[in-house]
Coordinates of C-alpha atoms in Angstrom, one line a residue:
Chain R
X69 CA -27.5 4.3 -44.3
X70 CA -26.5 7.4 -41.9
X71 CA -24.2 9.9 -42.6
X72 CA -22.3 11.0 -39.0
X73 CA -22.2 14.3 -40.2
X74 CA -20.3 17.1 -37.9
X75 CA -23.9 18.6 -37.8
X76 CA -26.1 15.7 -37.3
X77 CA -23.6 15.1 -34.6
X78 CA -23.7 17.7 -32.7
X79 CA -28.0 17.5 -33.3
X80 CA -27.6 13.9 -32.0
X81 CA -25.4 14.8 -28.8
X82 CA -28.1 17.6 -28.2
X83 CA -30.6 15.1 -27.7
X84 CA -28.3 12.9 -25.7
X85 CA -28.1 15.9 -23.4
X86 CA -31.3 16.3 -23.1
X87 CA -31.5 13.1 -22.3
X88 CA -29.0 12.6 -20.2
X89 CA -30.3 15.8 -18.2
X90 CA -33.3 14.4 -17.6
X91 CA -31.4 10.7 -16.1
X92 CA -29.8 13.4 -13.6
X93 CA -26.2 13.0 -15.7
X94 CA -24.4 16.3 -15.9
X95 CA -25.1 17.7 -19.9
X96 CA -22.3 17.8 -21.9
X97 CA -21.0 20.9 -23.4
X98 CA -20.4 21.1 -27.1
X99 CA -19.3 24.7 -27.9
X100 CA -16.0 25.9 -27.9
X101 CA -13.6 27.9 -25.8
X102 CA -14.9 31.6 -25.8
X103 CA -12.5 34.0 -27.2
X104 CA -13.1 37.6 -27.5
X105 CA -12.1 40.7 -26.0
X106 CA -14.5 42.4 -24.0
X107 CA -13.9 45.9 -22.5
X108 CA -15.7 46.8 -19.0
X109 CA -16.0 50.6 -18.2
X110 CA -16.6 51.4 -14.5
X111 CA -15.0 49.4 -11.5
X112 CA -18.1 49.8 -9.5
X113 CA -20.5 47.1 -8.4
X114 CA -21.6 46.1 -11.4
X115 CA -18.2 46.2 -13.5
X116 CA -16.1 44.8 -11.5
X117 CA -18.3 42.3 -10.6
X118 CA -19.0 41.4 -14.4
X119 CA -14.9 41.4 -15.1
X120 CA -14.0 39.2 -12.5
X121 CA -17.1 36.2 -13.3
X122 CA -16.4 37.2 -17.2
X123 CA -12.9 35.6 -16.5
X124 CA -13.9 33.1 -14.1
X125 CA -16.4 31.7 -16.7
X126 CA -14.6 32.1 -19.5
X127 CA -11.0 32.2 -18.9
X128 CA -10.0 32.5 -22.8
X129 CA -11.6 36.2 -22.8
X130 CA -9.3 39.0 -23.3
X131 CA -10.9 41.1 -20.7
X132 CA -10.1 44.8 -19.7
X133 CA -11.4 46.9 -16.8
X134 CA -11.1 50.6 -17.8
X135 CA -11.7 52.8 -14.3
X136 CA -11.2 56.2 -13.2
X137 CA -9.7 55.9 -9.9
X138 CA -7.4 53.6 -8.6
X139 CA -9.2 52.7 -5.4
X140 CA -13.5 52.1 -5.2
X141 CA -15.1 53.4 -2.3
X142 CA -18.2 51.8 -2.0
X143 CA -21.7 53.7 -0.9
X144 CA -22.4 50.6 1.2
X145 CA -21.4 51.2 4.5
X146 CA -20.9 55.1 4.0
X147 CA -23.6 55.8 6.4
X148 CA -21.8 53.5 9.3
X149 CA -18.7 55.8 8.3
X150 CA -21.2 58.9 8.7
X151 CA -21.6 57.6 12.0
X152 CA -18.0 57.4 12.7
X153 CA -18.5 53.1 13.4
X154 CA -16.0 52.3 10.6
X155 CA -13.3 54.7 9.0
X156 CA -12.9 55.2 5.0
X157 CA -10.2 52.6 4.6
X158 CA -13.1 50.0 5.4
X159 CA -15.0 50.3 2.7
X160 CA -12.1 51.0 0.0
X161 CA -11.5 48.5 -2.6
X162 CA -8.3 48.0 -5.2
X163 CA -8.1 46.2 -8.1
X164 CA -4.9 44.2 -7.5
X165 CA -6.9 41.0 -7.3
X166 CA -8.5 41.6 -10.1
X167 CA -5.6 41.9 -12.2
X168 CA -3.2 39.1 -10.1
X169 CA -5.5 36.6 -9.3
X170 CA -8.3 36.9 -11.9
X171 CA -6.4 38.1 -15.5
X172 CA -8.4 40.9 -15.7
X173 CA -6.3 44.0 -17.8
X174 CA -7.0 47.0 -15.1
X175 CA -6.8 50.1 -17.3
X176 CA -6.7 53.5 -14.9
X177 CA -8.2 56.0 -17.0
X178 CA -11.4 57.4 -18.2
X179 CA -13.6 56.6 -21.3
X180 CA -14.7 59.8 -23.0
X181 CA -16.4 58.1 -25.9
X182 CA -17.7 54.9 -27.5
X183 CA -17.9 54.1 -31.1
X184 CA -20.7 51.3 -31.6
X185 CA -19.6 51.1 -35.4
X186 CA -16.2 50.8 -35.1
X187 CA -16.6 49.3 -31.9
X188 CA -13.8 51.4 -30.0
X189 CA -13.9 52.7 -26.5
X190 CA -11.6 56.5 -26.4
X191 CA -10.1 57.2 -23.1
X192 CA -9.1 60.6 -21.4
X193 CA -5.0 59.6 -21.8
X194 CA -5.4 59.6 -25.6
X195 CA -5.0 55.8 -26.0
X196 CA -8.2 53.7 -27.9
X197 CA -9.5 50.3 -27.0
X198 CA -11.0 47.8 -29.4
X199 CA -13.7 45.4 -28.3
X200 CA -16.5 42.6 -29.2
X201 CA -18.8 43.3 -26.6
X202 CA -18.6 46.0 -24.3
X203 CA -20.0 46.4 -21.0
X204 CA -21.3 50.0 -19.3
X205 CA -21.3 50.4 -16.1
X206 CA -21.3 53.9 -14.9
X207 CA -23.1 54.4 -12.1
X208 CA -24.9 57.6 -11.2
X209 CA -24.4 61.2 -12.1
X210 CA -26.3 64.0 -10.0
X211 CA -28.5 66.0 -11.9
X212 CA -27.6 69.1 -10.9
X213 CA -30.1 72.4 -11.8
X214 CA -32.7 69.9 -10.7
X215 CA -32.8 71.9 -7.5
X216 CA -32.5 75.3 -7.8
X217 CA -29.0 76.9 -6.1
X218 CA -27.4 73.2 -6.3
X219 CA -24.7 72.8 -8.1
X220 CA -21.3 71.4 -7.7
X221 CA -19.9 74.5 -5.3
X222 CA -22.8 74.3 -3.2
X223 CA -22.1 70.8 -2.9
X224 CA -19.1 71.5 -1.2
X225 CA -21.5 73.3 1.9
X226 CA -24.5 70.9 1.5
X227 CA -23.2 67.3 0.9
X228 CA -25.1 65.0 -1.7
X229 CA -22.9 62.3 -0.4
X230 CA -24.2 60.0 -2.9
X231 CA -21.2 59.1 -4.4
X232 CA -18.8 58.3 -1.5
X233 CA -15.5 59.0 -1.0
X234 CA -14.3 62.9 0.0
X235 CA -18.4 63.9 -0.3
X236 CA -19.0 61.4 3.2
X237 CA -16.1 63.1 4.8
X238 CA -17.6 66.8 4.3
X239 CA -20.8 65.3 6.2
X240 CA -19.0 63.3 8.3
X241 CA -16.9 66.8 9.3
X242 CA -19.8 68.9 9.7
X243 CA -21.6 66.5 11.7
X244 CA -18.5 66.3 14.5
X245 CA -18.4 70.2 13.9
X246 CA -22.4 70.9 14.6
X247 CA -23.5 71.9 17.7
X248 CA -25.9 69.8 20.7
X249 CA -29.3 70.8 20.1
X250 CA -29.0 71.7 16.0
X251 CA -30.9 70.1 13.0
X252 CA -29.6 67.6 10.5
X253 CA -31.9 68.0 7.3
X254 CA -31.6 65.2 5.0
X255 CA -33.4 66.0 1.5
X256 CA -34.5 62.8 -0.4
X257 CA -35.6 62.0 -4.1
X258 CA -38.4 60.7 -6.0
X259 CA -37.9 57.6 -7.6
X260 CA -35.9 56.0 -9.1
X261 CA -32.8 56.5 -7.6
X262 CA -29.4 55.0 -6.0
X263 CA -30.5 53.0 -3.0
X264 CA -34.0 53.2 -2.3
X265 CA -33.3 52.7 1.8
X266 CA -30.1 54.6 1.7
X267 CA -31.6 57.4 3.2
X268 CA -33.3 56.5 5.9
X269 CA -30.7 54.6 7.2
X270 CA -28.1 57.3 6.6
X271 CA -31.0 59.3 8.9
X272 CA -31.0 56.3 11.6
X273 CA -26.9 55.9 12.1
X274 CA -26.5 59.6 11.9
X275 CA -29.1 59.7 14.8
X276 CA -27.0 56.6 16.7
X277 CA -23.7 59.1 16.9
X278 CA -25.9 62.0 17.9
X279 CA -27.4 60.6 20.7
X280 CA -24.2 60.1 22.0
X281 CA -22.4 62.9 20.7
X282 CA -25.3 66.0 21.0
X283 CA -28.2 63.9 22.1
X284 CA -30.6 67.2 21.8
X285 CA -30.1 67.3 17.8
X286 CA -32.9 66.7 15.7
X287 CA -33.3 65.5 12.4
X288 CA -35.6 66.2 9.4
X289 CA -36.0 64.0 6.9
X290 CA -37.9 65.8 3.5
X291 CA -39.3 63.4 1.2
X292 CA -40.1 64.2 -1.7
X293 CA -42.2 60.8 -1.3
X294 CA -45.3 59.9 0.0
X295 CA -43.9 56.5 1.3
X296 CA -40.4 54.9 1.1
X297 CA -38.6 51.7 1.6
X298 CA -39.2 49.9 4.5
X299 CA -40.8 52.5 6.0
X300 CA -42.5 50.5 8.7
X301 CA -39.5 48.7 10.0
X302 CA -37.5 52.3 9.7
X303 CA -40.2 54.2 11.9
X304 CA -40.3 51.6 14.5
X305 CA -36.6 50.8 14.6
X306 CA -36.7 54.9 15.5
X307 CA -39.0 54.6 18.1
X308 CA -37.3 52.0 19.6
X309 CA -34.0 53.6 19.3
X310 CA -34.0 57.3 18.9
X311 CA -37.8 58.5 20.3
X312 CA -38.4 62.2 18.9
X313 CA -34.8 62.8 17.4
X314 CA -36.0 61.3 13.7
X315 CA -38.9 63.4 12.3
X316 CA -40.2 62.2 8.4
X317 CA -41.5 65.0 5.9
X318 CA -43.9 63.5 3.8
X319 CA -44.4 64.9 0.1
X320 CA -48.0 66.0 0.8
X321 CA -46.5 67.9 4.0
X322 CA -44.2 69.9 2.0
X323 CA -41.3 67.1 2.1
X324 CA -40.2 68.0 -1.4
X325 CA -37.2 70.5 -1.6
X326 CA -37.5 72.7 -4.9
X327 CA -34.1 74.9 -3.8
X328 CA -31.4 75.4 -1.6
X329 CA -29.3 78.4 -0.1
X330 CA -25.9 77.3 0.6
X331 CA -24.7 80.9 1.6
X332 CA -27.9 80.7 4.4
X333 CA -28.0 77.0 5.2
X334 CA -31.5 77.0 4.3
X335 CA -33.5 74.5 2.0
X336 CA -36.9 75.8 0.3
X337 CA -40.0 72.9 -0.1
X338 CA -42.3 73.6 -2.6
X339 CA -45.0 74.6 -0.3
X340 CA -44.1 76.5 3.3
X341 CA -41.3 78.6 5.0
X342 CA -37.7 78.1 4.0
X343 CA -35.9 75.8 6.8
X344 CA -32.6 76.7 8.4
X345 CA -30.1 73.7 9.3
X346 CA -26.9 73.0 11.0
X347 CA -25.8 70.0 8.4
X348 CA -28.2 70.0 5.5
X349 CA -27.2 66.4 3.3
X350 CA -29.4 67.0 0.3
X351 CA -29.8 63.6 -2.2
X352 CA -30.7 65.2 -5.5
X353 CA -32.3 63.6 -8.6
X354 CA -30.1 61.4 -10.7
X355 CA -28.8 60.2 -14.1
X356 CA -27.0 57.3 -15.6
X357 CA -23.5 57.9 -15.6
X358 CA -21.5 60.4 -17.9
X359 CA -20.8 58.1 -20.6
X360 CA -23.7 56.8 -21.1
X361 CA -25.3 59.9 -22.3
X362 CA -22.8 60.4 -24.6
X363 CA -22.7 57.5 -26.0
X364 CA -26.3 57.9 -26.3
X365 CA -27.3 55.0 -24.4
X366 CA -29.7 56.6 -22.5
X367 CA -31.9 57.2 -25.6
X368 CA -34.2 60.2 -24.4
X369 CA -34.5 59.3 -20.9
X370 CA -32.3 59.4 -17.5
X371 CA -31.5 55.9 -17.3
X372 CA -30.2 53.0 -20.4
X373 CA -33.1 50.8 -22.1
X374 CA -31.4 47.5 -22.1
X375 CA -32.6 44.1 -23.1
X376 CA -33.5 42.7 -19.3
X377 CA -32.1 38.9 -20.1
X378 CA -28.4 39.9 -21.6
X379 CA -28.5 43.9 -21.0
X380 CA -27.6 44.7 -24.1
X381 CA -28.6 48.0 -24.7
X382 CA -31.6 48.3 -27.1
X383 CA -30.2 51.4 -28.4
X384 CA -26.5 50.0 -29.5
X385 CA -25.8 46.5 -30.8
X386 CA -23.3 44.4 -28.6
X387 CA -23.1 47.1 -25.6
X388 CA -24.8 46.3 -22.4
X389 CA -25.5 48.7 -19.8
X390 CA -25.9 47.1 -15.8
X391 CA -25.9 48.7 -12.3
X392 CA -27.7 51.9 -11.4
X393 CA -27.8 53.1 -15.3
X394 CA -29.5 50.3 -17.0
X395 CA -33.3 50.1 -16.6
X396 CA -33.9 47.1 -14.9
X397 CA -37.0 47.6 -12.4
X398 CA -38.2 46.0 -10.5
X399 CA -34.5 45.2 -9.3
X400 CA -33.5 48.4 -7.2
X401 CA -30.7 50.7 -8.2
X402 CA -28.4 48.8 -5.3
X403 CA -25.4 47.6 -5.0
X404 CA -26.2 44.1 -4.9
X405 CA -28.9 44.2 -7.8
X406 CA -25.5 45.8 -9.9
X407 CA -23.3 42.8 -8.8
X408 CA -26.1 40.4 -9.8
X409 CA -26.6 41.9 -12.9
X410 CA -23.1 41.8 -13.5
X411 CA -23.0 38.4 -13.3
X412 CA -25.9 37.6 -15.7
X413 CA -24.5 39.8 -18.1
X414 CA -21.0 38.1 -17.8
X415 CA -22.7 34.6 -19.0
X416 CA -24.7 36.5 -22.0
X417 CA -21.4 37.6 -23.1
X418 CA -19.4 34.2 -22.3
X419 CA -22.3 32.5 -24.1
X420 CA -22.2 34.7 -26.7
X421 CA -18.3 34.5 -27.3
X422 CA -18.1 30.7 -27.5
X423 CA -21.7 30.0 -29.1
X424 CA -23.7 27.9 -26.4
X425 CA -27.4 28.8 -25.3
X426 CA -27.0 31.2 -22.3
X427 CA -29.3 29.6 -19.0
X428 CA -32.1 31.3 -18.3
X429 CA -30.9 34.3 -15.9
X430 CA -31.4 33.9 -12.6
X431 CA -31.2 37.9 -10.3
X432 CA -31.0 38.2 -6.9
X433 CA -31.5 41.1 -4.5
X434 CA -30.9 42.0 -0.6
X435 CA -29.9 44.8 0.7
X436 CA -29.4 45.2 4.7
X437 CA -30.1 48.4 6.4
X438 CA -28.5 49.2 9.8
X439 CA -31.0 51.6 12.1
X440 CA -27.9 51.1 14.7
X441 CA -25.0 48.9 15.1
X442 CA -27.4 46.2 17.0
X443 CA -30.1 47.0 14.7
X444 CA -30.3 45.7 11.5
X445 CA -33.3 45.0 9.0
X446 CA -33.0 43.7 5.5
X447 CA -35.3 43.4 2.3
X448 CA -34.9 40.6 -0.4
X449 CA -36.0 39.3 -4.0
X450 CA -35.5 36.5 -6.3
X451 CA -36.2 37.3 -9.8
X452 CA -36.3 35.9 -12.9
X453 CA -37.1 36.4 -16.4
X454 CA -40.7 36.9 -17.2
X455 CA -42.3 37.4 -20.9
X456 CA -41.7 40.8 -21.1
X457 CA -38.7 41.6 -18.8
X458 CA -37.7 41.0 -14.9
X459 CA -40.4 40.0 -12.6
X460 CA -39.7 39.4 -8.8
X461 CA -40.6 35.4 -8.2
X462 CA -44.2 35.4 -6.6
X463 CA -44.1 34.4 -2.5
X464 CA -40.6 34.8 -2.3
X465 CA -38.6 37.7 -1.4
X466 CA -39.5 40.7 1.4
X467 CA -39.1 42.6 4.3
X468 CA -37.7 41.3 7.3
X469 CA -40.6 40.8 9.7
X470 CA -42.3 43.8 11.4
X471 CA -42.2 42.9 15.6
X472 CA -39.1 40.6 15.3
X473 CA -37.1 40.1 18.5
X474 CA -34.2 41.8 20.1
X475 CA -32.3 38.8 19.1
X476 CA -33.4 38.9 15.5
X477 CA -32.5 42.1 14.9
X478 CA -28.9 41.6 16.2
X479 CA -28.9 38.6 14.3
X480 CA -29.4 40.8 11.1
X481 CA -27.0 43.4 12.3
X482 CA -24.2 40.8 12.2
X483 CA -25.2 39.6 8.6
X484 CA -25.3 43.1 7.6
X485 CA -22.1 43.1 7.8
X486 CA -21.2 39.9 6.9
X487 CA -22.7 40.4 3.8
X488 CA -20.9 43.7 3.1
X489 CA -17.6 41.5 4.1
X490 CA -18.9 38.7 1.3
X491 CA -20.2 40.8 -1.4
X492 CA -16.9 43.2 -1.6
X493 CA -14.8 39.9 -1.5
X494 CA -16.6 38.3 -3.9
X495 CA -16.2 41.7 -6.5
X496 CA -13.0 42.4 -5.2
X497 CA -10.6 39.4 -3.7
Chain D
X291 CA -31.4 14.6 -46.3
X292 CA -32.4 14.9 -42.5
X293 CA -30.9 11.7 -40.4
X294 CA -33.3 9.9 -37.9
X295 CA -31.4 9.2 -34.6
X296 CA -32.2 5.5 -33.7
X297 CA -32.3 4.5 -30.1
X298 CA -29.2 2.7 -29.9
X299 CA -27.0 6.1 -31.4
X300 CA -28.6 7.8 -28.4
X301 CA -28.0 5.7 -25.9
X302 CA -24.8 5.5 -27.4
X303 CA -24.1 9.1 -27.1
X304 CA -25.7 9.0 -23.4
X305 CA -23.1 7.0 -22.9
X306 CA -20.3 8.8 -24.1
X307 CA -21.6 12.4 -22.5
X308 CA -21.9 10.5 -19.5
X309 CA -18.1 9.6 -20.0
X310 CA -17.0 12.7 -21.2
X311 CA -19.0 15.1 -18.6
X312 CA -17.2 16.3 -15.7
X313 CA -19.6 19.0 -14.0
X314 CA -18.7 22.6 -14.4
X315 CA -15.4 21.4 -16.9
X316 CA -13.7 24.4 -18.4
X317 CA -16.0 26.9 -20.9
X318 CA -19.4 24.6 -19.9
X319 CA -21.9 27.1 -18.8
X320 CA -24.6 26.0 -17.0
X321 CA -27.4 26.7 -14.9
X322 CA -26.2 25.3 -11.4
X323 CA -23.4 28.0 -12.2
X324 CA -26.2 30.7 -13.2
X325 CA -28.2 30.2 -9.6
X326 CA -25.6 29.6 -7.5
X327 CA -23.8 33.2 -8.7
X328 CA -26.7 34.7 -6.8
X329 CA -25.7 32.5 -3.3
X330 CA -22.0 34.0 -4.0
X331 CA -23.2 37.8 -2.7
X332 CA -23.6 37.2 0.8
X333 CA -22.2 33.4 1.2
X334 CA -18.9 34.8 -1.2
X335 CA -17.4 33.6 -4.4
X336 CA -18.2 29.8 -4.8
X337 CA -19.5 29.7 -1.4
X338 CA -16.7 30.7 0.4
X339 CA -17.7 33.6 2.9
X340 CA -14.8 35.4 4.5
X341 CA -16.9 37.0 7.9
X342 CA -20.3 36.2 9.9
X343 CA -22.4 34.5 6.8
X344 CA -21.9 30.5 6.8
X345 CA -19.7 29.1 4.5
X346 CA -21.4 26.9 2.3
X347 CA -18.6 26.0 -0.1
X348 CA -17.4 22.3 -0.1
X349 CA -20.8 21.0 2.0
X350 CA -22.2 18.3 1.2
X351 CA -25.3 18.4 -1.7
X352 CA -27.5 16.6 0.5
X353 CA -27.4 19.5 3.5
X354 CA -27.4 22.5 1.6
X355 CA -30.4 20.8 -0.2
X356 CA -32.2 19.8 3.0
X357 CA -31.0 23.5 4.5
X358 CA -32.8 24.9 1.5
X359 CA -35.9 23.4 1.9
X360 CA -36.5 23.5 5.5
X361 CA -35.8 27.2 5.0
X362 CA -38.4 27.3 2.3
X363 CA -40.9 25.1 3.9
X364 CA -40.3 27.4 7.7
X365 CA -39.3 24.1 9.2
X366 CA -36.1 25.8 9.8
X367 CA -35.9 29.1 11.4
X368 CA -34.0 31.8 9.5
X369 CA -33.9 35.9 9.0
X370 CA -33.5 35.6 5.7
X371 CA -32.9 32.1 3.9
X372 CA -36.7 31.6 3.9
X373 CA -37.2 34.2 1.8
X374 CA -34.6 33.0 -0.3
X375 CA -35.6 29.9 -0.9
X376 CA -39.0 30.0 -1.5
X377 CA -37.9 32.0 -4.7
X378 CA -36.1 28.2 -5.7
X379 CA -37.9 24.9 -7.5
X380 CA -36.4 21.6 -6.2
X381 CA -34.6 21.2 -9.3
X382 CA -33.2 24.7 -9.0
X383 CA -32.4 24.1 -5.2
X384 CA -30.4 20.2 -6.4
X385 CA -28.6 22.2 -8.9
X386 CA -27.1 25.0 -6.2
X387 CA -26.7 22.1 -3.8
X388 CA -24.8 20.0 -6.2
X389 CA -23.0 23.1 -7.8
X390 CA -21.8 24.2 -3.6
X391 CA -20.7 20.3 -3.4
X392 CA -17.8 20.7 -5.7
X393 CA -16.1 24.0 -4.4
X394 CA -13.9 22.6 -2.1

C-alpha cells in the first residue's frame, strides 16, 4: 500500500515535471515564496541591475540598495560626452524607479564595513544593516602609486576619467581649452581593466570633435599592450575617418607609461624621452572597489575570487561579488557583462531564498564602440557555465565584420545607442 | 520504506502540473526566464526596448523563433543577431521565444 507522504510527493511531482517538461508542458514549481532580506552595495551596473531582477523575480525579498550618490553616471557613453555629442544629463541615472516601481529600499549612504559572521553591512551615517545574502558590487578603484607622480591631485591636471562624472568634465574642459595643432596623450593599461575598448574609442570620438574643432591636433595613444580590443576594426575605422590624427604606441615601442609630471604636462614610458602634451588622459591600473578589500574579498589579489555560477565569493560564505570586481574572465570588465551578472546572481539568490534548483546560468556580452557618430562597431559573447568556470559558447560571439559597408556601420551606430537607451532602462526605469 | 511511483500516479500528477502550471506564475524560476534576461540588455526589460533596437516583447513565439534561427543559420541578414544566436540550442531558442510571447 503507498504512503502519499509530503516527501514522496513532492519526489513524485519531480518526476511528473520531468515529465511533463519533456511533453513540452510548462514544469511546475514546488518551492515556496522566497523570503529574505538581501542588501545590495553599489548602484552601478551590476547592483542595480541585480536589485531590480532580485525583486522582479522574487517579489517577497526584503531588498535594499545601499549607494553613495544619489544620481549614477554611467562610463558608457562618457566618451560621446568627451566629444561634446551628448551632455552629462544623458547618461545620468536616479533610483526613483527603483524604489517606486520596483520595491527596492534605496539606502544613500556608504558601507564602510561588512561583517560575514554576524552578517551586517556598517555604513558611513552610523546606521547597521542586517542581511541573508549580500551582494558586492563596487566597481573599480584606481591604483594610484602604480604610476609614479599619479595620485589623486595630479588627477585633477591629467584626468583618469575612468570613473565618470566631474573627472569627464576636466577632459572634456581641457579639450575645448587646447589649442589647433596640440597633442592629446591618452595612457592605457595592461589587462585586466574597466572596458577593454574604452580607450580606443575614447581616442576615436575625441578625434571626431578635433577634426572639427582644431583639425591639426594629434593624438597619441601609449599602450602599455602589445594588442588591444578590436584593434583591427579601431585602426581602419581611423583610417577611414581621421587619416594621420590617431597614432597607437605599442608596448614594445615604449607605449607603457611608468610616470607622469603633472606640474610639466609630460608623461615618462619606460624606455625613451619624456613626452610633452596639451591634454594628457592617463587610464591607470586598477582594483576592485574600496569595500571589497576591506572586507577582504579580494583575498591577496586586485580583483574578488567568486564562485562563477552564483558569485558567491569563495572567500566569504553568502556574499557575492559581480561587475568589474568579481573575477569572472573571460566575460570583460563592461558594463553589460556587470548587468548580466547581476542578473544571474539575482536568481542564485532567489533560488537560494525559496529553495528551488537555480537554471543553469546563462551570461551575455556586447559592448558597442562608436569611432564616430556614423561609425559604430560592436563585439559580442554568449557564455555559459563550463566544468570549471565561464567559457564563451564555441562559434558564437565576435567582432563585427572587418570591410563591412557604409551602411552597416551606420546601422551599428544607431544600435549603439539604442542599446545604451535599453540597457540603462532596463537597470534603471 | 522507499515508495515506487506507478504509471498511473504519474500521469496523474502530469495531469495536475499540467492543470496547476501557468508559465512564469509568481516565485517559479525558470530557464526561459534565465535566457531571456540576457535579450532584456539591448531589446529592454521583458522585451520592451524604449529607442532604435526592435521590440520583441508580446511577438508571437513562432517569429521570434523563426527570427532566431534564420539569424543563426545567416538566412537572415543581421549586424549582430547572428552572433547571438548561434550561441542558442533550439530548445533554448523555444524557451526565449515562448518566454517573449507572454510579455504583452
Amino acid at each position: 500500500m503507498t504512503h502519499l507522504t509530503r516527501r514522496n510527493f513532492v519526489r513524485m511531482m519531480a518526476a511528473a515535471g520531468a515529465a511533463s517538461s519533456v511533453l513540452g508542458w510548462p514544469i511546475v514549481s514546488l518551492a515556496g515564496k522566497a523570503e529574505g532580506r538581501v542588501v545590495v552595495v553599489g548602484g552601478g551596473f551590476g547592483g542595480a541591475s541585480c536589485a531590480k531582477y532580485l525583486s522582479k523575480l522574487a517579489p517577497g525579498l526584503d531588498v535594499t540598495l545601499v549607494e553613495r550618490d544619489s544620481r549614477y553616471i554611467t562610463c558608457p557613453f562618457s566618451n560621446a560626452v568627451l566629444a561634446g555629442l551628448y551632455d552629462l544629463d544623458y547618461i545620468t541615472h536616479g533610483y526613483d524607479a527603483l524604489q517606486q516601481s520596483h520595491g527596492v529600499k534605496v539606502v544613500h549612504d556608504s558601507a564602510t564595513g561588512i561583517d560575514p559572521e554576524a552578517k551586517t553591512v556598517s555604513l558611513a551615517g552610523g546606521s547597521t544593516l542586517q542581511y541573508d545574502r549580500l551582494v558586492v558590487s563596487p566597481g573599480i578603484d584606481i591604483q594610484w602609486g602604480a604610476i609614479e607622480g599619479y595620485d589623486q591631485a595630479a588627477s585633477e591636471r591629467i584626468p583618469h576619467a575612468w570613473i565618470a562624472g566631474s573627472q569627464t568634465m576636466i577632459l572634456r574642459k581641457q579639450l575645448e581649452e587646447m589649442p589647433d595643432g596640440g597633442v592629446v596623450i591618452i595612457a592605457a593599461p595592461r589587462n585586466p581593466f574597466r572596458c577593454p575598448p574604452g580607450p580606443y574609442e575614447r581616442a576615436s570620438l575625441i578625434a571626431h570633435y578635433l577634426k572639427q574643432a582644431k583639425p591639426r591636433s594629434k593624438i597619441l595613444i601609449y599602450d602599455a599592450k602589445g594588442k588591444f580590443s578590436k584593434q583591427p576594426l579601431f585602426e581602419q575605422g581611423w583610417q577611414a575617418l581621421y587619416p594621420g590624427m590617431v597614432e597607437w604606441i605599442s608596448e614594445s615601442d615604449g607605449g607603457a607609461i611608468e610616470g607622469v609630471d603633472a606640474g610639466n604636462m609630460t608623461v615618462q614610458p619606460t624606455f625613451g624621452d619624456p613626452q610633452k602634451a596639451d591634454v594628457i588622459n592617463l587610464i591607470p591600473p586598477q582594483k576592485a572597489g574600496a569595500i571589497a578589500h576591506t572586507a577582504g574579498l579580494t583575498g591577496d589579489g586586485a580583483w574578488c575570487p567568486v564562485n562563477q555560477r552564483t558569485f558567491e565569493s569563495t572567500v566569504h560564505k553568502d556574499i557575492h561579488v559581480i561587475g568589474d570586481a568579481a573575477i569572472a574572465n573571460p566575460m570583460p570588465k563592461s558594463g553589460f557583462a556587470a548587468s548580466s551578472q547581476g542578473k544571474v546572481c539575482a536568481m542564485s539568490i532567489a533560488a537560494s531564498l525559496s529553495g528551488q534548483e537555480m537554471p543553469d546560468p546563462s551570461y551575455v556580452n556586447t559592448c558597442y564602440s562608436l569611432i564616430g557618430p556614423d561609425y559604430g562597431i560592436s563585439v559580442a559573447a554568449v557564455y555559459r557555465m563550463g566544468e570549471s568556470g565561464i567559457v564563451a559558447v564555441e562559434g558564437a560571439g565576435g567582432v563585427s565584420p572587418k570591410d563591412a559597408s557604409e551602411a552597416f556601420r551606420r546601422t551599428e551606430a544607431r544600435y549603439s545607442v539604442g542599446w545604451y537607451q535599453s540597457i540603462t532602462s532596463d537597470i534603471w526605469a | 520504506m522507499r515508495t515506487s511511483i506507478g504509471i498511473p500516479l504519474v500521469a496523474a500528477a502530469v495531469m495536475v502540473s499540467s492543470l496547476l502550471a501557468s508559465p512564469g506564475q509568481a516565485g517559479e524560476l525558470t530557464r526561459g526566464e534565465m535566457l531571456s534576461a540576457s535579450c532584456s540588455g539591448c531589446h529592454g526589460t521583458d522585451g520592451k526596448s524604449p529607442g532604435a533596437i526592435p521590440d520583441i516583447s508580446g511577438k508571437s513565439a513562432d517569429y521570434i523563433r523563426t527570427s532566431l534561427e534564420d539569424f543563426r543559420s545567416g538566412q537572415r541578414d543581421s549586424t549582430v543577431m547572428g552572433r547571438h544566436a548561434k550561441g542558442y540550442t533550439d530548445e533554448e531558442i523555444r524557451l526565449i521565444a515562448e518566454y517573449f510571447e507572454r510579455q504583452k
